[in-house]
Coordinates of C-alpha atoms in Angstrom, one line a residue:
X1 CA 0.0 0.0 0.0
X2 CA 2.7 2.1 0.9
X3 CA 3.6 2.4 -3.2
X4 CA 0.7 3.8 -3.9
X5 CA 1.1 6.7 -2.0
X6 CA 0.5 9.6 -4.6
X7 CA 1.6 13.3 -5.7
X8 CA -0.9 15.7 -3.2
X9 CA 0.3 18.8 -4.8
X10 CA -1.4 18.0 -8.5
X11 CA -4.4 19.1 -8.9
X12 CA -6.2 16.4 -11.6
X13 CA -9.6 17.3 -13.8
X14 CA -10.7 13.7 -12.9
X15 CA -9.7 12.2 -10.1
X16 CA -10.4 8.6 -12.3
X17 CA -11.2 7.8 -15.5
X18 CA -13.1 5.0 -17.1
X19 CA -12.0 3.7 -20.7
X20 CA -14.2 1.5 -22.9
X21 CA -11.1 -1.0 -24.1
X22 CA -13.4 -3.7 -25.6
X23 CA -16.8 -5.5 -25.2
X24 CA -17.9 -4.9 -21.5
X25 CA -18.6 -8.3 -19.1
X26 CA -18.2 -9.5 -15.9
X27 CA -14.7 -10.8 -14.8
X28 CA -14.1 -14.5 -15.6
X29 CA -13.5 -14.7 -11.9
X30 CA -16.8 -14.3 -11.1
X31 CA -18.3 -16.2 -14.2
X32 CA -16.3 -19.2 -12.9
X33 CA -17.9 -19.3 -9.6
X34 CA -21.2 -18.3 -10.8
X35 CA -23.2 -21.7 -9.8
X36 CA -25.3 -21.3 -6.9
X37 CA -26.2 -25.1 -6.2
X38 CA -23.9 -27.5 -5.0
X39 CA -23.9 -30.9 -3.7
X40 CA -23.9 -32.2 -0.1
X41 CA -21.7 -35.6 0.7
X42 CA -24.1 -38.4 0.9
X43 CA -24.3 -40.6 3.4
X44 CA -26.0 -43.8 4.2
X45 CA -29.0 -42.7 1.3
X46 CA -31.3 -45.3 3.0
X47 CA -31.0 -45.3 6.4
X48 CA -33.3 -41.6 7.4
X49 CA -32.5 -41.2 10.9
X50 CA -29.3 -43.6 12.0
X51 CA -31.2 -44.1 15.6
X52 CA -29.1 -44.3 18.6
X53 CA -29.6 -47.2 21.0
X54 CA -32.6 -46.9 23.4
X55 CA -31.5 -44.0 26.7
X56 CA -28.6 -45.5 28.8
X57 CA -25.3 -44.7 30.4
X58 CA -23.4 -42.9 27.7
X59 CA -20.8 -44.8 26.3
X60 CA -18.9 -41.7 24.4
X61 CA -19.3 -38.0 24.9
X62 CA -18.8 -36.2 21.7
X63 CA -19.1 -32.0 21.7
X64 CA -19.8 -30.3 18.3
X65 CA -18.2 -27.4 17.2
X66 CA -20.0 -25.6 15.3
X67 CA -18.6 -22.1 14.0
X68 CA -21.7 -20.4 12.1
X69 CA -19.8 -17.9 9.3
X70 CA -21.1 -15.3 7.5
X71 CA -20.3 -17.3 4.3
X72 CA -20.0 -20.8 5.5
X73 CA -20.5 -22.9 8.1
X74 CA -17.9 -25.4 9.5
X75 CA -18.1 -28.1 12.1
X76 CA -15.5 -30.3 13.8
X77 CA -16.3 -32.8 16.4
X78 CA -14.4 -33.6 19.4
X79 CA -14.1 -37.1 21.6
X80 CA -11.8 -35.6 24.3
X81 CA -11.7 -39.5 25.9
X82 CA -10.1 -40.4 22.4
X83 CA -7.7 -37.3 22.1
X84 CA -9.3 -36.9 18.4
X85 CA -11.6 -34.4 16.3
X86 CA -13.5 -35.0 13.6
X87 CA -13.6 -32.6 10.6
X88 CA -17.2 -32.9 9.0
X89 CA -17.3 -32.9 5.1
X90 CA -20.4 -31.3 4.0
X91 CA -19.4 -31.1 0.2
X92 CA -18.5 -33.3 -2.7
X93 CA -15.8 -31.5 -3.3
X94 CA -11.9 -31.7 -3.0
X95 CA -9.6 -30.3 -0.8
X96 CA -10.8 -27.5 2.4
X97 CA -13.6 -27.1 0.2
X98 CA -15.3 -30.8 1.5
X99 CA -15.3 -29.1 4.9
X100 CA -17.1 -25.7 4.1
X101 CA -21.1 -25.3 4.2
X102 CA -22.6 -22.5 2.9
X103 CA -24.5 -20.0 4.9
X104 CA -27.5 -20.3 3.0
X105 CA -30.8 -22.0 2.9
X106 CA -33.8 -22.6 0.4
X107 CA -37.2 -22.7 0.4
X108 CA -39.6 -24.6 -1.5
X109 CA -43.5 -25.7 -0.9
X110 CA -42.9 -24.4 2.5
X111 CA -39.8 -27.4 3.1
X112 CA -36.4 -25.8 4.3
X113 CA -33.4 -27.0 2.5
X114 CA -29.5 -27.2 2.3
X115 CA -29.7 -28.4 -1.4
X116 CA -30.4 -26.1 -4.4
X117 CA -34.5 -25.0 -5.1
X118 CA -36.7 -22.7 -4.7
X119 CA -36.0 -19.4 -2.7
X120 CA -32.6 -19.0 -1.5
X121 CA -31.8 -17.0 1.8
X122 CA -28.5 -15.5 2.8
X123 CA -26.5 -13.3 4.9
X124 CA -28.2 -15.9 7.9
X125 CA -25.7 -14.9 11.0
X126 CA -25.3 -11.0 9.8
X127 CA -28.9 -10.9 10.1
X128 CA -29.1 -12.2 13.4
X129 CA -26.2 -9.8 14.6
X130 CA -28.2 -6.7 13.6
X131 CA -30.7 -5.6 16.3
X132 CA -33.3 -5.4 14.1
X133 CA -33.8 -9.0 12.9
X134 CA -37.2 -10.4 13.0
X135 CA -38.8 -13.5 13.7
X136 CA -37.9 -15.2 10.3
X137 CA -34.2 -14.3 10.2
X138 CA -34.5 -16.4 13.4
X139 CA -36.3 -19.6 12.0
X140 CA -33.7 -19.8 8.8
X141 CA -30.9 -19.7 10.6
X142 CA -32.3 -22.0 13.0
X143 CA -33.6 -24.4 10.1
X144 CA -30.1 -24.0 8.7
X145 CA -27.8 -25.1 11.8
X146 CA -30.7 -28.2 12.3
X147 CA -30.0 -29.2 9.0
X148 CA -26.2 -28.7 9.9
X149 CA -26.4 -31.0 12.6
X150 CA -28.4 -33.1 11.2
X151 CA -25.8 -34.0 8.9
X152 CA -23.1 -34.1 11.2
X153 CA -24.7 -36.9 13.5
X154 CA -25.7 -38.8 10.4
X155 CA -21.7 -38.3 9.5
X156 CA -20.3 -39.4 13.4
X157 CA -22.7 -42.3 13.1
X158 CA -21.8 -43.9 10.2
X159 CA -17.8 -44.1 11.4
X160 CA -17.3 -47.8 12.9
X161 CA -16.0 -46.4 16.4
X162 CA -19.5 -45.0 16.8
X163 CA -22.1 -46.5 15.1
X164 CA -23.2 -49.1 18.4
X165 CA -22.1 -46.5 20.8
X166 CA -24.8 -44.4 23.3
X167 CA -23.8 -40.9 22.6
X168 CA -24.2 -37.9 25.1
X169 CA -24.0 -34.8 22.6
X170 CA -22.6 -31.4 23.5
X171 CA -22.5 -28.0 21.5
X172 CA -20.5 -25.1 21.5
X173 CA -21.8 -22.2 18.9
X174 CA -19.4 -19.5 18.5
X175 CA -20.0 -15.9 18.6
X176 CA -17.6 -12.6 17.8
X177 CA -15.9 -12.3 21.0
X178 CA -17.0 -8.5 20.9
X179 CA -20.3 -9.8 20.8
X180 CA -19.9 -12.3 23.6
X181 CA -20.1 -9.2 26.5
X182 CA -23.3 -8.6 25.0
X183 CA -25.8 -10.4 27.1
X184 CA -28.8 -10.4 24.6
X185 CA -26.8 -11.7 22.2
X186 CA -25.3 -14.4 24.1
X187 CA -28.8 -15.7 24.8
X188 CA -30.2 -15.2 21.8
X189 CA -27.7 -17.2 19.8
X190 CA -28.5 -19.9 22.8
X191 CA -31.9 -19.9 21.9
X192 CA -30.8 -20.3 18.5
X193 CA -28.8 -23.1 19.3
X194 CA -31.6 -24.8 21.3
X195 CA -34.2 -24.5 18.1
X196 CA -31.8 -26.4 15.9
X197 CA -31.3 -28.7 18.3
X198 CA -34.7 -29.6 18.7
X199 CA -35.7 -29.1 14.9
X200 CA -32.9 -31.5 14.4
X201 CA -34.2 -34.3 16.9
X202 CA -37.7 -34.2 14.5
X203 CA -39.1 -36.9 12.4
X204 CA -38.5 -35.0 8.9
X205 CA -35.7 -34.8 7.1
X206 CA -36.8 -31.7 5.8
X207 CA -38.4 -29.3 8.2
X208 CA -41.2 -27.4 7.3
X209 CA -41.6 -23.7 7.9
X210 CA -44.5 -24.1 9.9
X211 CA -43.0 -26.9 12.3
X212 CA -39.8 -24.5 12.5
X213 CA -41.9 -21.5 13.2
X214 CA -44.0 -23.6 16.0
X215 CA -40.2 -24.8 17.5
X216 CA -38.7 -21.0 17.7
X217 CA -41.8 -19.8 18.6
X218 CA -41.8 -21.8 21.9
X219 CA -38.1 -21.7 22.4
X220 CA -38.0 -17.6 22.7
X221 CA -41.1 -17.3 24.6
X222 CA -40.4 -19.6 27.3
X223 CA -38.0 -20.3 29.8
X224 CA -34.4 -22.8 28.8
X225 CA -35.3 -25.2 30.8
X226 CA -39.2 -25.6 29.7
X227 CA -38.5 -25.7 26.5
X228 CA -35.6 -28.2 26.7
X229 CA -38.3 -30.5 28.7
X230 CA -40.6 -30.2 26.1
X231 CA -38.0 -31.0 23.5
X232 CA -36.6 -33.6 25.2
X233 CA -33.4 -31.6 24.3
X234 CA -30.4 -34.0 26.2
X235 CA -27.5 -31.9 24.6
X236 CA -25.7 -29.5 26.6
X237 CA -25.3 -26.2 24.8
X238 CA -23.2 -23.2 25.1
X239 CA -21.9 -20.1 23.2
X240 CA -17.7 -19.5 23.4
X241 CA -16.5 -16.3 22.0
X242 CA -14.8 -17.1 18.3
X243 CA -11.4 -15.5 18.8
X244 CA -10.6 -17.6 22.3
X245 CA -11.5 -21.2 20.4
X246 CA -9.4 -20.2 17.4
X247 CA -6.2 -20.3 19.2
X248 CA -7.0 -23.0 20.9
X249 CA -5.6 -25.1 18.8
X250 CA -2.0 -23.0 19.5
X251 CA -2.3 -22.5 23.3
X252 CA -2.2 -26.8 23.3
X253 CA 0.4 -27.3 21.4
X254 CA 4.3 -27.4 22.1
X255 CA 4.7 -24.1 20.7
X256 CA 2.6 -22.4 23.6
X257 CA 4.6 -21.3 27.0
X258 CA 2.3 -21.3 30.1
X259 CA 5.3 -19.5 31.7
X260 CA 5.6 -17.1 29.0
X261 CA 4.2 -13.7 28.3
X262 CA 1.1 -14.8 26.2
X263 CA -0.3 -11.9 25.1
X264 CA -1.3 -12.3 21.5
X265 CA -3.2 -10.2 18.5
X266 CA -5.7 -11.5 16.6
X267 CA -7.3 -10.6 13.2
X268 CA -10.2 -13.0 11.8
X269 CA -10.7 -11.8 8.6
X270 CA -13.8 -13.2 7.6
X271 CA -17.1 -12.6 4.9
X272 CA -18.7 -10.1 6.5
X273 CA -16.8 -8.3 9.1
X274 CA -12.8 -8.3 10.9
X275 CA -12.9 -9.5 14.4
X276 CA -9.5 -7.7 15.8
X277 CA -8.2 -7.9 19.3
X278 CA -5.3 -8.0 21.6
X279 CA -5.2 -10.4 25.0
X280 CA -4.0 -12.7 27.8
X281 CA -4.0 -16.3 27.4
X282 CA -3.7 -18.1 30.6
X283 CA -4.1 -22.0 31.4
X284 CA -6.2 -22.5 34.9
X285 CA -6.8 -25.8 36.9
X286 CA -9.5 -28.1 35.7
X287 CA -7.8 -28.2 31.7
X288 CA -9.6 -24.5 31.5
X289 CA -7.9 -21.8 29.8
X290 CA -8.5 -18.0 30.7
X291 CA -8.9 -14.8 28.7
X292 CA -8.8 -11.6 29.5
X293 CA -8.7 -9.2 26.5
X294 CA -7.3 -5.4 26.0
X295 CA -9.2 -4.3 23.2
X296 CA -11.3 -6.1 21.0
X297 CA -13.2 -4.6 18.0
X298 CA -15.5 -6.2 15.4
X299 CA -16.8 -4.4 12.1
X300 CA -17.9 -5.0 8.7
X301 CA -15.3 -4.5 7.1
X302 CA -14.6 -8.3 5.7
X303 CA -14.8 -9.3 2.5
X304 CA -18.1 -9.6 1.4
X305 CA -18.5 -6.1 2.9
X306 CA -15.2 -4.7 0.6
X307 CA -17.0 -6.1 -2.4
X308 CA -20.3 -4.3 -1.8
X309 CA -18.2 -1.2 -1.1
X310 CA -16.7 -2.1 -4.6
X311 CA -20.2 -2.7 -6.5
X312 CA -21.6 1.0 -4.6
X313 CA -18.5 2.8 -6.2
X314 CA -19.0 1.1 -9.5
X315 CA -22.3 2.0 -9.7
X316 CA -21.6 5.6 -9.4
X317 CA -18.3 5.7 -11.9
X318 CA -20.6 4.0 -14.4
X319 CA -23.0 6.5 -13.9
X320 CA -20.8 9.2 -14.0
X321 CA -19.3 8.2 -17.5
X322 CA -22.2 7.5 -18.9
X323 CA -21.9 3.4 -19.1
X324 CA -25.1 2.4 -19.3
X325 CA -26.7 -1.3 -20.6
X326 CA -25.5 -4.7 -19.3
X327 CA -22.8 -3.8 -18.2
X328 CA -25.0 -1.9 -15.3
X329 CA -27.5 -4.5 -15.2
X330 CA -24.7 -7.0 -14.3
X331 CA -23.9 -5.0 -11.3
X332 CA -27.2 -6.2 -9.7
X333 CA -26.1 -10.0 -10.4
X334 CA -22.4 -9.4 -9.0
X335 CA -24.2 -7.8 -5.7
X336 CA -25.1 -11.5 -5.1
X337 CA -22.3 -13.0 -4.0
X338 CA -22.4 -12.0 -0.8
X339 CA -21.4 -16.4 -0.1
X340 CA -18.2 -17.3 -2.4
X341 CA -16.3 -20.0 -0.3
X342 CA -13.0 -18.7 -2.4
X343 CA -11.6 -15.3 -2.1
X344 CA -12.7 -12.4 -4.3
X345 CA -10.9 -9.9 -7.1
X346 CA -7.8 -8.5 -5.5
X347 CA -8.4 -5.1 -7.1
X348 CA -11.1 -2.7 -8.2
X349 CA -9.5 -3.0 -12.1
X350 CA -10.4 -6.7 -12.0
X351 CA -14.3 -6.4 -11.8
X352 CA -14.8 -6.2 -15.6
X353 CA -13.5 -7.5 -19.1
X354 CA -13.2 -4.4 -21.2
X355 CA -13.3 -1.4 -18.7
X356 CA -10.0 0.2 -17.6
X357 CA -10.0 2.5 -14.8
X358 CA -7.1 4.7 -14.1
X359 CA -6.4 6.5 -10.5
X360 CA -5.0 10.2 -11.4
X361 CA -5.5 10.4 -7.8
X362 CA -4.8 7.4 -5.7
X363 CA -7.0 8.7 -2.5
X364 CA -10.1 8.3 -5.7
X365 CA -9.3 4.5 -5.1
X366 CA -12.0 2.2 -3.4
X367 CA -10.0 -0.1 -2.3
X368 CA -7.3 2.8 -1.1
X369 CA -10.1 4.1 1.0
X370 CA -11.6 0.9 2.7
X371 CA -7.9 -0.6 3.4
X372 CA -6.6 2.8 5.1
X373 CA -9.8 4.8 6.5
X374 CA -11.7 0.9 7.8
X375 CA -9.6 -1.9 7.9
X376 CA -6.1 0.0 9.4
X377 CA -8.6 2.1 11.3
X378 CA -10.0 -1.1 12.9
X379 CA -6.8 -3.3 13.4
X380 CA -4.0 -0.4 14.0
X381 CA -5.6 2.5 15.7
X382 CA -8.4 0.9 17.6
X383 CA -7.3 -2.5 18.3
X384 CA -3.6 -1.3 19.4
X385 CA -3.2 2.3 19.7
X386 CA -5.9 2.8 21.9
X387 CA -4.6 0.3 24.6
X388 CA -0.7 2.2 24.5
X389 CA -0.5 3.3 28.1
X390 CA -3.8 2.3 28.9
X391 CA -4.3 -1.4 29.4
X392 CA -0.6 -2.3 28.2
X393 CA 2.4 -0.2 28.7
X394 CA 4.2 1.5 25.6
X395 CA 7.5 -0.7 27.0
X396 CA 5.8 -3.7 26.5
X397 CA 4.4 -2.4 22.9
X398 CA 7.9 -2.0 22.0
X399 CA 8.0 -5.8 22.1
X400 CA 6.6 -7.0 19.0
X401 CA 3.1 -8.7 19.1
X402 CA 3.0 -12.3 18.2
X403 CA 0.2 -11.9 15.8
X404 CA -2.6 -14.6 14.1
X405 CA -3.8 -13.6 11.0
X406 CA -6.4 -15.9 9.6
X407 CA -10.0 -16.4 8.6
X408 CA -10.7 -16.6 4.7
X409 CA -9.9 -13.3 3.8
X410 CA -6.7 -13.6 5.1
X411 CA -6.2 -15.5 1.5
X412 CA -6.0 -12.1 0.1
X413 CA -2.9 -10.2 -0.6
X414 CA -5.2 -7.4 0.2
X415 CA -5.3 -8.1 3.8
X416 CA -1.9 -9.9 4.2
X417 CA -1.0 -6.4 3.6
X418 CA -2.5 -5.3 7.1
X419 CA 0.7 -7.4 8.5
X420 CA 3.2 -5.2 6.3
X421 CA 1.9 -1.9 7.6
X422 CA 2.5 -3.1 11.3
X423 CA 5.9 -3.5 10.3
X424 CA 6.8 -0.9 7.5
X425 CA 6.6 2.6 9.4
X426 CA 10.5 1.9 11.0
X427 CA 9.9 5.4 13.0
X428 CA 7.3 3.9 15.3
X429 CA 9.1 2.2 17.5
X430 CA 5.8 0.6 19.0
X431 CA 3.3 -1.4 17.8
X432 CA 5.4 -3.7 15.1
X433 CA 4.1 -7.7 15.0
X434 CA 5.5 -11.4 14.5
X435 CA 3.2 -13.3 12.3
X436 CA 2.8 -17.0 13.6
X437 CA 0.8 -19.7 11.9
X438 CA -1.6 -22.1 13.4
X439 CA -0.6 -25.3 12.5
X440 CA -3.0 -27.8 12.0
X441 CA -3.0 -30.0 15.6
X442 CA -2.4 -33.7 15.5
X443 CA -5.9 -34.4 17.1
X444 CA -7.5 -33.0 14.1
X445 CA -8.2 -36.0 11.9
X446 CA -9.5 -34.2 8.4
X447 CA -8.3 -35.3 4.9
X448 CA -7.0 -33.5 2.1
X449 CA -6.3 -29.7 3.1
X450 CA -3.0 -28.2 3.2
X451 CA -1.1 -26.8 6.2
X452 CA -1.7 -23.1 5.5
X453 CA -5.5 -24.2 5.3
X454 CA -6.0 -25.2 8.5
X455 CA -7.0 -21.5 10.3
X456 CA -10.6 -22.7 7.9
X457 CA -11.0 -24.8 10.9
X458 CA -9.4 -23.6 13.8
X459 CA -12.6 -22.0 15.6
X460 CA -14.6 -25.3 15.0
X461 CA -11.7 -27.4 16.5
X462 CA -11.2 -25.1 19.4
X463 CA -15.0 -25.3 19.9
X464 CA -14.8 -28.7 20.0
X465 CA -12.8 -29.1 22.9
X466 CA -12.3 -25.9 24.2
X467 CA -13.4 -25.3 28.5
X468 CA -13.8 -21.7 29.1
X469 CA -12.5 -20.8 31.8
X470 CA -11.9 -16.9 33.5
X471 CA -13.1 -14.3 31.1
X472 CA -12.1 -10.5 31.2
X473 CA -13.3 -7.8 28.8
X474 CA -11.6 -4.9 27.8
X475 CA -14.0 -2.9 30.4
X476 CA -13.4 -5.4 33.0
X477 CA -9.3 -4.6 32.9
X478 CA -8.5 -1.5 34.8
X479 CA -6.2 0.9 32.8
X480 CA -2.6 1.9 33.9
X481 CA -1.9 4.6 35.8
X482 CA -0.3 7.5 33.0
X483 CA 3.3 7.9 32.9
X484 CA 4.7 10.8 34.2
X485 CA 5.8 11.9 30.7
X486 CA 2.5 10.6 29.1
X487 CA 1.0 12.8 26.7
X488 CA -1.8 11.1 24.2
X489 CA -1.9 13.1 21.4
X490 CA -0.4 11.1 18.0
X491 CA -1.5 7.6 19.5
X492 CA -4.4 7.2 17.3
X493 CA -3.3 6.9 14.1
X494 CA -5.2 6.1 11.3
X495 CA -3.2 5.8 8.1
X496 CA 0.9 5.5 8.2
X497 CA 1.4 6.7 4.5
X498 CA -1.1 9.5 3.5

């Protein structure tokens, strides 16, 4: 980013231009991915429900992990007696792909859906974020994860070192960890948890929108443990903030000092939003691991989110230069995929086959203006800057950050660049990081992904075993008394190169 930088002292007509340089279409990126349907793995196609053995003395307890994305779902199951997890493929498809759901759902005659017909619904958990979602964003996302689930018992089943066994189910559903201080949401993404349990215990393959209506109904008007009585709902739920299962996978492994420092950053890129924060890993007695976090900030500024901002600024350049036709009705198509399960264009100037847009004035840039003025906003300035001398001093910000960057955006070169800019401004003296991977753990038992694909799965793993244990937020930690010499101005900075 910091090449980009541009001349402030010329003054340009334009600040961009468009040129017609051929026929105008969509990118072949986008035509490639443009199939909505897709297939789920099959399993057992005549057995309906794979009963358990009548009610006894569990003979395994297995805990799903279920992290519910803004563009895909994934799921790893854990048998902490066995030491093992359970990636759950949900595709017919090769590679990390097997092992990602997308975060949609279709109607048709009234039946809910993972397979391709009828109505199609999307944007599922960014809905259910928002304040202002209604009674049906709840029952689709409910029908969704029961459906989910569904699948993943059917899967666990039909392995040989379960199908005779008496299973005692548990769930963990993960949640931004911004979003886990928030008491409403907390329960409400319980509730949610509990409706697709019990939509998922029914007798139909295929819920119908009344019976899920009739389920959600009763779940949010009455108390937890009425409903789970009613439901017959055995499974012990809980919600775990994302961020603290998707280390989880680091904080057990040989790379992870209990005696050391441990304060780590994290930045989840996902579809729809970044989920940024800085914190205290500690392990407590019982196998339980503590968190207590400094800052910890979550906005839409993800992927999905960068594209839209994309499409909005097309819109206007094409109607400012007068490009009118299918080329603008094709904008309406591209605002659909809001769901790709692979990353997106890397630039503005890939969108379209025949269109070349030129920056006289690089600040005129979309992508410029979402990566400096939201995303380094977000992860630099009020993820780090705003905890200097606050909750951590600026002696132990000298010390470079061991920082996580993962999530599926993280695929893009336009985010890895967000690790660059920690490191490229060499008169700060504060605030630099050292990238670490997560490496895939050996309990994870999944087939076919590579090593650098692992962080797909690292909140579903962690929420498979992880036991929560102490949990601080940023308001909880008391700030620092102010050096003598402290003075605050310059600490929130928002772009390094301007």
């Amino acid at each position: 980013m910091a090449s980009d930088v541009a001349e402030k002292a010329v003054v340009y007509e334009r600040p961009y231009e468009l040129r017609i340089t051929g026929p105008v279409s969509p990118s072949a990126i986008f035509e490639a991915k443009k199939s909505s349907g897709f297939t789920i793995f099959k399993l057992n196609p005549h057995d309906k429900q794979l009963p358990q053995p009548e009610p006894a003395t569990p003979d395994v307890e297995l805990c799903i992990g279920l992290d519910f994305g803004t563009s895909c779902t994934k799921v790893v199951v854990g048998d902490k007696a066995m030491g093992k997890a359970y990636a759950i493929p949900f595709l017919d498809k090769e590679g990390i792909g097997a092992y990602l759901l997308p975060a949609r759902i279709w109607e048709f005659n009234e039946i809910y859906s993972l397979q391709h017909g009828g109505v199609p619904y999307r944007d599922l958990k960014l809905r259910l974020l928002n304040e202002k979602y209604d009674e049906a964003d709840f029952e689709r996302a409910a029908a969704y994860l029961a459906l989910a689930i569904r699948h993943v018992r059917r899967w666990i089943l039909s392995q040989p070192q379960y199908k005779s066994k008496n299973i005692a189910w548990g769930l963990n559903l993960g949640l931004p960890a911004q979003s886990y201080a928030d008491n409403d949401l907390v329960s409400r993404f319980r509730a949610l948890a509990m409706a697709a349990e019990a939509i998922a215990s029914g007798a139909s393959n295929s819920p119908s929108k009344e019976a899920v209506r009739e389920i959600c109904l009763r779940i949010r008007k009455t108390f937890s443990d009425d409903a789970s009585r009613h439901y017959a709902i055995e499974t012990e739920i809980d919600v775990v903030p994302e961020i603290s299962a998707q280390i989880y996978g680091f904080v057990q492994s040989e790379h992870f000092d209990p005696k050391g420092i441990n304060v780590f950053m994290m930045v989840d890129i996902g579809a729809g939003t970044i989920d940024s924060s800085v914190f205290h890993v500690k392990k407590e007695k019982g196998g339980k691991f503590g968190f207590s976090y400094y800052s910890n900030v979550i906005d839409k500024n993800g992927v999905v989110n960068l594209h839209r901002y994309r499409i909005e600024w097309l819109r206007k350049a094409f109607a400012e230069h007068g490009i009118e036709g299918n080329a603008t009705k094709s904008l309406d198509e591209l605002s659909e995929f809001t769901d790709l399960l692979e990353t997106y264009p890397e630039s503005i100037r890939d969108y379209y086959e025949g269109i070349q847009i030129i920056f006289n004035d690089i600040k005129s840039n979309p992508d410029w203006k979402f990566f400096w003025e939201k995303c380094w906003e977000q992860v630099f300035s009020n993820t780090v800057a705003v905890i200097r001398n606050h909750k951590l001093s600026h002696e132990q910000l000298c010390q470079p950050l061991p920082l996580f960057l993962c999530g599926g955006g993280a695929r893009m070169e336009y985010y890895r660049g967000l690790v660059n800019c920690f490191n490229s401004n060499h008169s700060r003296v504060w605030g630099h990081a050292d990238q670490r991977p997560l490496t895939k753990p050996r309990a994870l038992q999944v087939e076919g992904i590579r090593q650098d694909e692992y962080d797909r799965l690292a909140v579903a793993y962690g929420l498979s075993f992880l036991q929560l244990g102490s949990y601080a937020r940023p308001l909880e930690i008391p700030d620092l008394p102010p050096p003598k010499d402290y003075e605050p101005k310059g600490e929130y900075i928002a772009k390094e190169f301007t």
